[in-house]
Every structure is written in structure tokens, then in C-alpha cells.
Amino acid sequence: QGVRIPALGSFDVITKRIQVGKEMVTIQRPVFRLARNFAVVHNLMDDKSYLPGNKELEPLKYTKVAKAVFMSWQKTENCIQGTTSLLSHCLEKGENVALVLKDVG
């Protein structure tokens, strides 16, 4: 099941079958798709080709994340929104940024 982080984008796993020698192998790869509004505001390219169809994605469950990091859901939500805001601010200033997400995929 994919997950959507409001104002940032969505994460999902795509299953693909590829030919390896004489055998068909199924691989899964994680993908991130930037939120359309975020991409438009910052003139970023949006690759519509890698998420199949109009798949419904579940919104991020802040309570689940909060439990995993031993914080309140409010603080967790504020941190995620703050990170998105900081990323947006850096892009507005034309800074080169990388968003590294540990253990995704």
C-alpha cells in the first residue's frame, strides 16, 4: 500500500516483470512522486509515467509514525510539515537540495 504525504508527494512500490535470460523475474522498486502543486509552484518536472493509473494512496498516519519515533502525533505532524516547508523555502531560493529518507525502499 502506498502512502501520501500532504503537500509533498507519495511513496509507493511498483511491481515489474523483466526478462532475465530465459526467465521472467518480478521485481519491486520504491518510487516517489512529487505532489502536483509542489512541482508546479517550484517549476519542477513531474514524471507521470511511473505510477500506474489513478491508484488510491493512503494518507500518512501521523500516529503510527509518532509511535515508531516515540513522539506525540502533533509533534510528528509539525516536524513533517516543517521539513516540507523548509524544502519548499530552499527551492524558492534556488538552493540545490537533497531530501534523504532513511530506510525507504
CSV table of N, CA, C and O in Angstrom, one decimal:
chain,number,residue,atom,x,y,z
A,1,GLN,N,0.8,-1.2,0.0
A,1,GLN,CA,0.0,0.0,0.0
A,1,GLN,C,0.9,1.2,0.0
A,1,GLN,O,1.8,1.4,0.8
A,2,GLY,N,0.6,2.1,-0.9
A,2,GLY,CA,1.3,3.4,-1.0
A,2,GLY,C,0.8,4.4,0.1
A,2,GLY,O,-0.2,4.2,0.7
A,3,VAL,N,1.6,5.4,0.3
A,3,VAL,CA,1.3,6.4,1.3
A,3,VAL,C,1.5,7.8,0.7
A,3,VAL,O,2.4,8.0,-0.1
A,4,ARG,N,0.6,8.7,1.1
A,4,ARG,CA,0.6,10.1,0.5
A,4,ARG,C,0.9,11.0,1.7
A,4,ARG,O,0.3,11.0,2.7
A,5,ILE,N,1.9,11.9,1.5
A,5,ILE,CA,2.3,12.9,2.5
A,5,ILE,C,1.7,14.2,1.9
A,5,ILE,O,2.2,14.7,0.9
A,6,PRO,N,0.7,14.8,2.6
A,6,PRO,CA,0.1,16.0,2.0
A,6,PRO,C,1.1,17.1,1.8
A,6,PRO,O,2.1,17.3,2.5
A,7,ALA,N,1.0,17.8,0.6
A,7,ALA,CA,1.8,18.9,0.2
A,7,ALA,C,3.2,18.5,-0.2
A,7,ALA,O,4.0,19.3,-0.7
A,8,LEU,N,3.6,17.2,-0.1
A,8,LEU,CA,5.0,16.8,-0.5
A,8,LEU,C,4.9,15.8,-1.7
A,8,LEU,O,5.5,16.0,-2.7
A,9,GLY,N,4.2,14.7,-1.5
A,9,GLY,CA,4.1,13.7,-2.5
A,9,GLY,C,3.7,12.4,-2.0
A,9,GLY,O,3.2,12.2,-0.9
A,10,SER,N,4.0,11.3,-2.8
A,10,SER,CA,3.5,10.0,-2.4
A,10,SER,C,4.7,9.0,-2.7
A,10,SER,O,5.5,9.1,-3.6
A,11,PHE,N,4.6,7.9,-1.8
A,11,PHE,CA,5.6,6.8,-2.0
A,11,PHE,C,4.8,5.6,-2.3
A,11,PHE,O,3.7,5.4,-1.7
A,12,ASP,N,5.3,4.8,-3.1
A,12,ASP,CA,4.6,3.5,-3.5
A,12,ASP,C,5.7,2.5,-3.9
A,12,ASP,O,6.9,2.9,-4.1
A,13,VAL,N,5.2,1.3,-4.2
A,13,VAL,CA,6.1,0.3,-4.7
A,13,VAL,C,5.5,-0.2,-6.0
A,13,VAL,O,4.3,-0.4,-6.1
A,14,ILE,N,6.3,-0.2,-7.0
A,14,ILE,CA,5.9,-0.7,-8.3
A,14,ILE,C,6.4,-2.1,-8.6
A,14,ILE,O,7.6,-2.4,-8.4
A,15,THR,N,5.5,-3.0,-9.0
A,15,THR,CA,6.0,-4.3,-9.4
A,15,THR,C,6.1,-4.4,-10.9
A,15,THR,O,5.3,-3.9,-11.6
A,16,LYS,N,7.2,-4.9,-11.3
A,16,LYS,CA,7.5,-5.0,-12.8
A,16,LYS,C,8.1,-6.4,-13.1
A,16,LYS,O,8.9,-6.9,-12.3
A,17,ARG,N,7.7,-6.9,-14.2
A,17,ARG,CA,8.3,-8.2,-14.7
A,17,ARG,C,9.3,-7.9,-15.7
A,17,ARG,O,9.0,-7.2,-16.7
A,18,ILE,N,10.5,-8.5,-15.6
A,18,ILE,CA,11.5,-8.3,-16.6
A,18,ILE,C,12.1,-9.7,-17.0
A,18,ILE,O,12.0,-10.6,-16.2
A,19,GLN,N,12.6,-9.7,-18.2
A,19,GLN,CA,13.2,-10.9,-18.7
A,19,GLN,C,14.7,-11.0,-18.3
A,19,GLN,O,15.5,-10.0,-18.5
A,20,VAL,N,15.1,-12.0,-17.6
A,20,VAL,CA,16.5,-12.3,-17.2
A,20,VAL,C,16.9,-13.6,-17.8
A,20,VAL,O,16.5,-14.7,-17.3
A,21,GLY,N,17.6,-13.5,-18.9
A,21,GLY,CA,18.0,-14.8,-19.6
A,21,GLY,C,16.7,-15.4,-20.2
A,21,GLY,O,16.0,-14.7,-20.9
A,22,LYS,N,16.4,-16.6,-19.8
A,22,LYS,CA,15.2,-17.3,-20.3
A,22,LYS,C,14.1,-17.2,-19.3
A,22,LYS,O,13.0,-17.7,-19.6
A,23,GLU,N,14.3,-16.5,-18.2
A,23,GLU,CA,13.3,-16.5,-17.1
A,23,GLU,C,12.7,-15.1,-16.9
A,23,GLU,O,13.4,-14.1,-17.1
A,24,MET,N,11.4,-15.1,-16.6
A,24,MET,CA,10.7,-13.8,-16.2
A,24,MET,C,10.9,-13.6,-14.7
A,24,MET,O,10.6,-14.6,-13.9
A,25,VAL,N,11.4,-12.5,-14.3
A,25,VAL,CA,11.6,-12.2,-12.9
A,25,VAL,C,10.7,-11.0,-12.5
A,25,VAL,O,10.6,-10.0,-13.2
A,26,THR,N,10.1,-11.1,-11.3
A,26,THR,CA,9.3,-10.0,-10.8
A,26,THR,C,10.1,-9.2,-9.8
A,26,THR,O,10.7,-9.8,-8.9
A,27,ILE,N,10.2,-7.9,-10.1
A,27,ILE,CA,11.0,-7.0,-9.1
A,27,ILE,C,10.0,-6.0,-8.6
A,27,ILE,O,9.0,-5.6,-9.2
A,28,GLN,N,10.3,-5.5,-7.4
A,28,GLN,CA,9.6,-4.4,-6.8
A,28,GLN,C,10.6,-3.3,-6.6
A,28,GLN,O,11.7,-3.5,-6.1
A,29,ARG,N,10.2,-2.1,-6.9
A,29,ARG,CA,11.0,-0.9,-6.6
A,29,ARG,C,10.2,0.2,-6.0
A,29,ARG,O,9.1,0.4,-6.4
A,30,PRO,N,10.8,0.9,-5.0
A,30,PRO,CA,10.1,2.0,-4.4
A,30,PRO,C,10.2,3.2,-5.4
A,30,PRO,O,11.1,3.4,-6.1
A,31,VAL,N,9.1,4.0,-5.4
A,31,VAL,CA,9.0,5.2,-6.2
A,31,VAL,C,8.5,6.3,-5.3
A,31,VAL,O,7.7,6.1,-4.4
A,32,PHE,N,8.9,7.5,-5.7
A,32,PHE,CA,8.4,8.7,-5.0
A,32,PHE,C,7.8,9.6,-6.1
A,32,PHE,O,8.4,9.8,-7.2
A,33,ARG,N,6.6,10.1,-5.9
A,33,ARG,CA,6.0,11.1,-6.9
A,33,ARG,C,5.7,12.4,-6.1
A,33,ARG,O,5.0,12.4,-5.1
A,34,LEU,N,6.3,13.4,-6.6
A,34,LEU,CA,6.1,14.7,-6.0
A,34,LEU,C,4.7,15.2,-6.2
A,34,LEU,O,4.1,15.0,-7.2
A,35,ALA,N,4.1,15.9,-5.2
A,35,ALA,CA,2.8,16.4,-5.3
A,35,ALA,C,2.7,17.4,-6.4
A,35,ALA,O,3.7,18.2,-6.6
A,36,ARG,N,1.6,17.4,-7.2
A,36,ARG,CA,1.5,18.2,-8.3
A,36,ARG,C,1.6,19.7,-8.0
A,36,ARG,O,2.4,20.4,-8.7
A,37,ASN,N,1.0,20.1,-6.9
A,37,ASN,CA,1.1,21.6,-6.5
A,37,ASN,C,2.5,22.0,-6.2
A,37,ASN,O,3.0,23.0,-6.6
A,38,PHE,N,3.2,21.1,-5.5
A,38,PHE,CA,4.6,21.4,-5.1
A,38,PHE,C,5.5,21.5,-6.4
A,38,PHE,O,6.3,22.4,-6.5
A,39,ALA,N,5.3,20.6,-7.3
A,39,ALA,CA,6.0,20.6,-8.6
A,39,ALA,C,5.7,21.9,-9.4
A,39,ALA,O,6.7,22.5,-9.9
A,40,VAL,N,4.5,22.3,-9.5
A,40,VAL,CA,4.1,23.4,-10.2
A,40,VAL,C,4.7,24.7,-9.6
A,40,VAL,O,5.3,25.5,-10.3
A,41,VAL,N,4.5,24.9,-8.3
A,41,VAL,CA,5.0,26.1,-7.6
A,41,VAL,C,6.5,26.3,-7.8
A,41,VAL,O,7.0,27.4,-8.0
A,42,HIS,N,7.2,25.2,-7.9
A,42,HIS,CA,8.7,25.3,-7.9
A,42,HIS,C,9.2,25.0,-9.3
A,42,HIS,O,10.5,24.8,-9.5
A,43,ASN,N,8.4,24.9,-10.3
A,43,ASN,CA,8.8,24.6,-11.7
A,43,ASN,C,9.6,23.3,-11.8
A,43,ASN,O,10.7,23.3,-12.5
A,44,LEU,N,9.2,22.3,-11.1
A,44,LEU,CA,9.9,21.0,-11.2
A,44,LEU,C,9.2,20.1,-12.1
A,44,LEU,O,8.0,20.2,-12.3
A,45,MET,N,9.9,19.2,-12.7
A,45,MET,CA,9.4,18.2,-13.7
A,45,MET,C,8.6,17.2,-12.9
A,45,MET,O,9.1,16.7,-11.9
A,46,ASP,N,7.5,16.8,-13.4
A,46,ASP,CA,6.7,15.7,-12.8
A,46,ASP,C,6.6,14.6,-13.7
A,46,ASP,O,6.1,14.7,-14.8
A,47,ASP,N,7.2,13.4,-13.3
A,47,ASP,CA,7.2,12.2,-14.2
A,47,ASP,C,5.9,11.4,-13.9
A,47,ASP,O,5.8,10.7,-13.0
A,48,LYS,N,4.9,11.6,-14.8
A,48,LYS,CA,3.6,10.9,-14.6
A,48,LYS,C,3.7,9.5,-15.0
A,48,LYS,O,2.8,8.7,-14.8
A,49,SER,N,4.8,9.0,-15.6
A,49,SER,CA,4.8,7.7,-16.2
A,49,SER,C,5.0,6.6,-15.2
A,49,SER,O,4.8,5.4,-15.5
A,50,TYR,N,5.5,6.9,-14.0
A,50,TYR,CA,5.9,5.7,-13.2
A,50,TYR,C,4.9,5.2,-12.1
A,50,TYR,O,5.2,4.2,-11.5
A,51,LEU,N,3.8,5.9,-11.9
A,51,LEU,CA,2.8,5.3,-11.1
A,51,LEU,C,1.6,4.9,-11.9
A,51,LEU,O,1.1,5.6,-12.7
A,52,PRO,N,1.2,3.6,-11.8
A,52,PRO,CA,0.2,3.1,-12.6
A,52,PRO,C,-1.2,3.6,-12.3
A,52,PRO,O,-1.6,3.7,-11.2
A,53,GLY,N,-1.9,4.1,-13.3
A,53,GLY,CA,-3.3,4.5,-13.2
A,53,GLY,C,-3.5,5.6,-12.1
A,53,GLY,O,-2.6,6.3,-11.8
A,54,ASN,N,-4.7,5.6,-11.7
A,54,ASN,CA,-5.1,6.5,-10.6
A,54,ASN,C,-5.2,5.7,-9.3
A,54,ASN,O,-6.3,5.7,-8.7
A,55,LYS,N,-4.2,5.1,-8.9
A,55,LYS,CA,-4.2,4.3,-7.7
A,55,LYS,C,-4.4,5.2,-6.4
A,55,LYS,O,-3.8,6.2,-6.3
A,56,GLU,N,-5.3,4.7,-5.6
A,56,GLU,CA,-5.6,5.4,-4.4
A,56,GLU,C,-4.5,5.2,-3.4
A,56,GLU,O,-4.2,4.0,-3.1
A,57,LEU,N,-4.0,6.2,-2.8
A,57,LEU,CA,-3.0,6.1,-1.8
A,57,LEU,C,-3.5,6.6,-0.4
A,57,LEU,O,-4.3,7.5,-0.3
A,58,GLU,N,-3.1,5.9,0.6
A,58,GLU,CA,-3.5,6.2,1.9
A,58,GLU,C,-2.7,7.4,2.5
A,58,GLU,O,-1.5,7.5,2.2
A,59,PRO,N,-3.4,8.3,3.1
A,59,PRO,CA,-2.7,9.5,3.7
A,59,PRO,C,-1.7,8.9,4.8
A,59,PRO,O,-2.0,8.0,5.5
A,60,LEU,N,-0.6,9.6,5.0
A,60,LEU,CA,0.3,9.3,6.1
A,60,LEU,C,-0.4,9.3,7.4
A,60,LEU,O,-1.1,10.2,7.8
A,61,LYS,N,-0.2,8.2,8.2
A,61,LYS,CA,-0.8,8.1,9.5
A,61,LYS,C,0.3,8.6,10.6
A,61,LYS,O,1.2,7.9,10.9
A,62,TYR,N,0.1,9.9,10.9
A,62,TYR,CA,1.0,10.5,11.9
A,62,TYR,C,1.1,9.8,13.2
A,62,TYR,O,2.2,9.7,13.8
A,63,THR,N,0.0,9.2,13.6
A,63,THR,CA,0.0,8.4,14.9
A,63,THR,C,0.9,7.2,14.8
A,63,THR,O,1.6,6.9,15.8
A,64,LYS,N,0.9,6.6,13.7
A,64,LYS,CA,1.8,5.4,13.5
A,64,LYS,C,3.3,5.8,13.5
A,64,LYS,O,4.1,5.1,14.1
A,65,VAL,N,3.6,6.9,12.8
A,65,VAL,CA,4.9,7.4,12.7
A,65,VAL,C,5.3,7.8,14.1
A,65,VAL,O,6.5,7.5,14.6
A,66,ALA,N,4.5,8.5,14.8
A,66,ALA,CA,4.8,9.0,16.2
A,66,ALA,C,5.1,7.9,17.1
A,66,ALA,O,6.1,8.0,17.9
A,67,LYS,N,4.4,6.8,17.0
A,67,LYS,CA,4.7,5.6,17.9
A,67,LYS,C,6.1,5.1,17.6
A,67,LYS,O,6.8,4.7,18.5
A,68,ALA,N,6.4,5.0,16.3
A,68,ALA,CA,7.7,4.5,15.9
A,68,ALA,C,8.9,5.3,16.4
A,68,ALA,O,10.0,4.8,16.7
A,69,VAL,N,8.7,6.7,16.5
A,69,VAL,CA,9.8,7.5,16.9
A,69,VAL,C,9.6,8.1,18.4
A,69,VAL,O,10.3,9.0,18.8
A,70,PHE,N,8.6,7.5,19.1
A,70,PHE,CA,8.3,7.9,20.5
A,70,PHE,C,8.1,9.4,20.7
A,70,PHE,O,8.7,10.0,21.6
A,71,MET,N,7.2,10.0,19.8
A,71,MET,CA,6.8,11.4,19.9
A,71,MET,C,5.3,11.5,19.8
A,71,MET,O,4.7,10.5,19.4
A,72,SER,N,4.8,12.6,20.2
A,72,SER,CA,3.3,12.8,20.1
A,72,SER,C,3.0,13.0,18.6
A,72,SER,O,3.9,13.4,17.8
A,73,TRP,N,1.7,12.7,18.2
A,73,TRP,CA,1.4,12.8,16.8
A,73,TRP,C,1.4,14.3,16.3
A,73,TRP,O,1.8,14.6,15.2
A,74,GLN,N,1.1,15.2,17.3
A,74,GLN,CA,1.2,16.6,16.9
A,74,GLN,C,2.6,17.0,16.6
A,74,GLN,O,2.9,17.7,15.6
A,75,LYS,N,3.6,16.6,17.4
A,75,LYS,CA,5.0,17.0,17.2
A,75,LYS,C,5.5,16.3,15.9
A,75,LYS,O,6.2,16.9,15.1
A,76,THR,N,5.0,15.1,15.7
A,76,THR,CA,5.4,14.4,14.4
A,76,THR,C,4.9,15.1,13.2
A,76,THR,O,5.6,15.3,12.2
A,77,GLU,N,3.6,15.5,13.3
A,77,GLU,CA,3.0,16.2,12.1
A,77,GLU,C,3.7,17.5,11.9
A,77,GLU,O,4.0,17.9,10.8
A,78,ASN,N,4.0,18.2,13.0
A,78,ASN,CA,4.7,19.5,12.9
A,78,ASN,C,6.1,19.3,12.2
A,78,ASN,O,6.5,20.2,11.4
A,79,CYS,N,6.8,18.3,12.6
A,79,CYS,CA,8.1,18.0,12.1
A,79,CYS,C,8.0,17.7,10.6
A,79,CYS,O,8.8,18.3,9.8
A,80,ILE,N,7.1,16.9,10.2
A,80,ILE,CA,6.9,16.6,8.7
A,80,ILE,C,6.5,17.8,7.9
A,80,ILE,O,7.1,18.1,6.9
A,81,GLN,N,5.6,18.6,8.5
A,81,GLN,CA,5.2,19.9,7.8
A,81,GLN,C,6.3,20.9,7.8
A,81,GLN,O,6.5,21.6,6.8
A,82,GLY,N,7.1,20.9,8.8
A,82,GLY,CA,8.3,21.8,8.9
A,82,GLY,C,9.3,21.4,7.9
A,82,GLY,O,9.9,22.3,7.2
A,83,THR,N,9.5,20.1,7.7
A,83,THR,CA,10.5,19.6,6.7
A,83,THR,C,10.1,20.0,5.3
A,83,THR,O,10.8,20.5,4.5
A,84,THR,N,8.8,19.8,5.0
A,84,THR,CA,8.2,20.2,3.7
A,84,THR,C,8.3,21.7,3.5
A,84,THR,O,8.7,22.1,2.4
A,85,SER,N,8.1,22.5,4.5
A,85,SER,CA,8.2,23.9,4.4
A,85,SER,C,9.6,24.4,4.1
A,85,SER,O,9.9,25.2,3.3
A,86,LEU,N,10.5,23.7,4.9
A,86,LEU,CA,12.0,24.1,4.7
A,86,LEU,C,12.4,23.7,3.3
A,86,LEU,O,13.1,24.5,2.6
A,87,LEU,N,12.0,22.5,2.8
A,87,LEU,CA,12.4,22.1,1.4
A,87,LEU,C,11.8,23.1,0.4
A,87,LEU,O,12.5,23.5,-0.5
A,88,SER,N,10.6,23.5,0.6
A,88,SER,CA,10.0,24.5,-0.3
A,88,SER,C,10.7,25.8,-0.3
A,88,SER,O,11.0,26.4,-1.3
A,89,HIS,N,11.1,26.3,0.9
A,89,HIS,CA,11.8,27.6,1.1
A,89,HIS,C,13.1,27.5,0.4
A,89,HIS,O,13.5,28.4,-0.3
A,90,CYS,N,13.9,26.4,0.5
A,90,CYS,CA,15.2,26.2,-0.1
A,90,CYS,C,15.0,26.3,-1.6
A,90,CYS,O,15.8,26.9,-2.3
A,91,LEU,N,14.0,25.6,-2.1
A,91,LEU,CA,13.8,25.6,-3.6
A,91,LEU,C,13.4,26.9,-4.1
A,91,LEU,O,13.9,27.3,-5.2
A,92,GLU,N,12.6,27.7,-3.3
A,92,GLU,CA,12.3,29.1,-3.7
A,92,GLU,C,13.5,29.9,-3.9
A,92,GLU,O,13.6,30.8,-4.7
A,93,LYS,N,14.5,29.7,-3.0
A,93,LYS,CA,15.7,30.5,-3.0
A,93,LYS,C,16.7,30.0,-4.1
A,93,LYS,O,17.8,30.5,-4.2
A,94,GLY,N,16.3,28.9,-4.8
A,94,GLY,CA,17.2,28.4,-5.8
A,94,GLY,C,18.3,27.5,-5.3
A,94,GLY,O,19.3,27.2,-6.0
A,95,GLU,N,18.2,27.1,-4.1
A,95,GLU,CA,19.3,26.2,-3.5
A,95,GLU,C,19.1,24.8,-4.0
A,95,GLU,O,18.1,24.3,-4.3
A,96,ASN,N,20.3,24.1,-4.1
A,96,ASN,CA,20.3,22.7,-4.5
A,96,ASN,C,20.1,21.9,-3.2
A,96,ASN,O,20.9,22.0,-2.3
A,97,VAL,N,19.0,21.1,-3.2
A,97,VAL,CA,18.7,20.4,-2.0
A,97,VAL,C,18.5,18.9,-2.3
A,97,VAL,O,18.2,18.5,-3.4
A,98,ALA,N,18.8,18.1,-1.3
A,98,ALA,CA,18.5,16.6,-1.4
A,98,ALA,C,17.7,16.2,-0.2
A,98,ALA,O,18.0,16.6,0.9
A,99,LEU,N,16.6,15.5,-0.4
A,99,LEU,CA,15.8,15.0,0.7
A,99,LEU,C,16.1,13.5,0.8
A,99,LEU,O,15.8,12.7,-0.1
A,100,VAL,N,16.8,13.2,1.9
A,100,VAL,CA,17.3,11.8,2.1
A,100,VAL,C,16.3,11.1,3.1
A,100,VAL,O,16.1,11.6,4.2
A,101,LEU,N,15.7,10.1,2.7
A,101,LEU,CA,14.8,9.4,3.5
A,101,LEU,C,15.3,8.0,3.9
A,101,LEU,O,15.4,7.1,3.1
A,102,LYS,N,15.8,7.9,5.1
A,102,LYS,CA,16.4,6.7,5.6
A,102,LYS,C,15.5,5.5,5.6
A,102,LYS,O,14.4,5.6,6.0
A,103,ASP,N,16.0,4.4,5.1
A,103,ASP,CA,15.2,3.1,5.2
A,103,ASP,C,14.0,3.1,4.3
A,103,ASP,O,13.1,2.3,4.6
A,104,VAL,N,13.8,4.0,3.4
A,104,VAL,CA,12.7,3.9,2.4
A,104,VAL,C,13.1,3.0,1.3
A,104,VAL,O,14.1,3.2,0.6
A,105,GLY,N,12.3,2.0,1.1
A,105,GLY,CA,12.5,1.0,0.0
A,105,GLY,C,13.4,-0.1,0.4
A,105,GLY,O,13.7,-1.0,-0.2
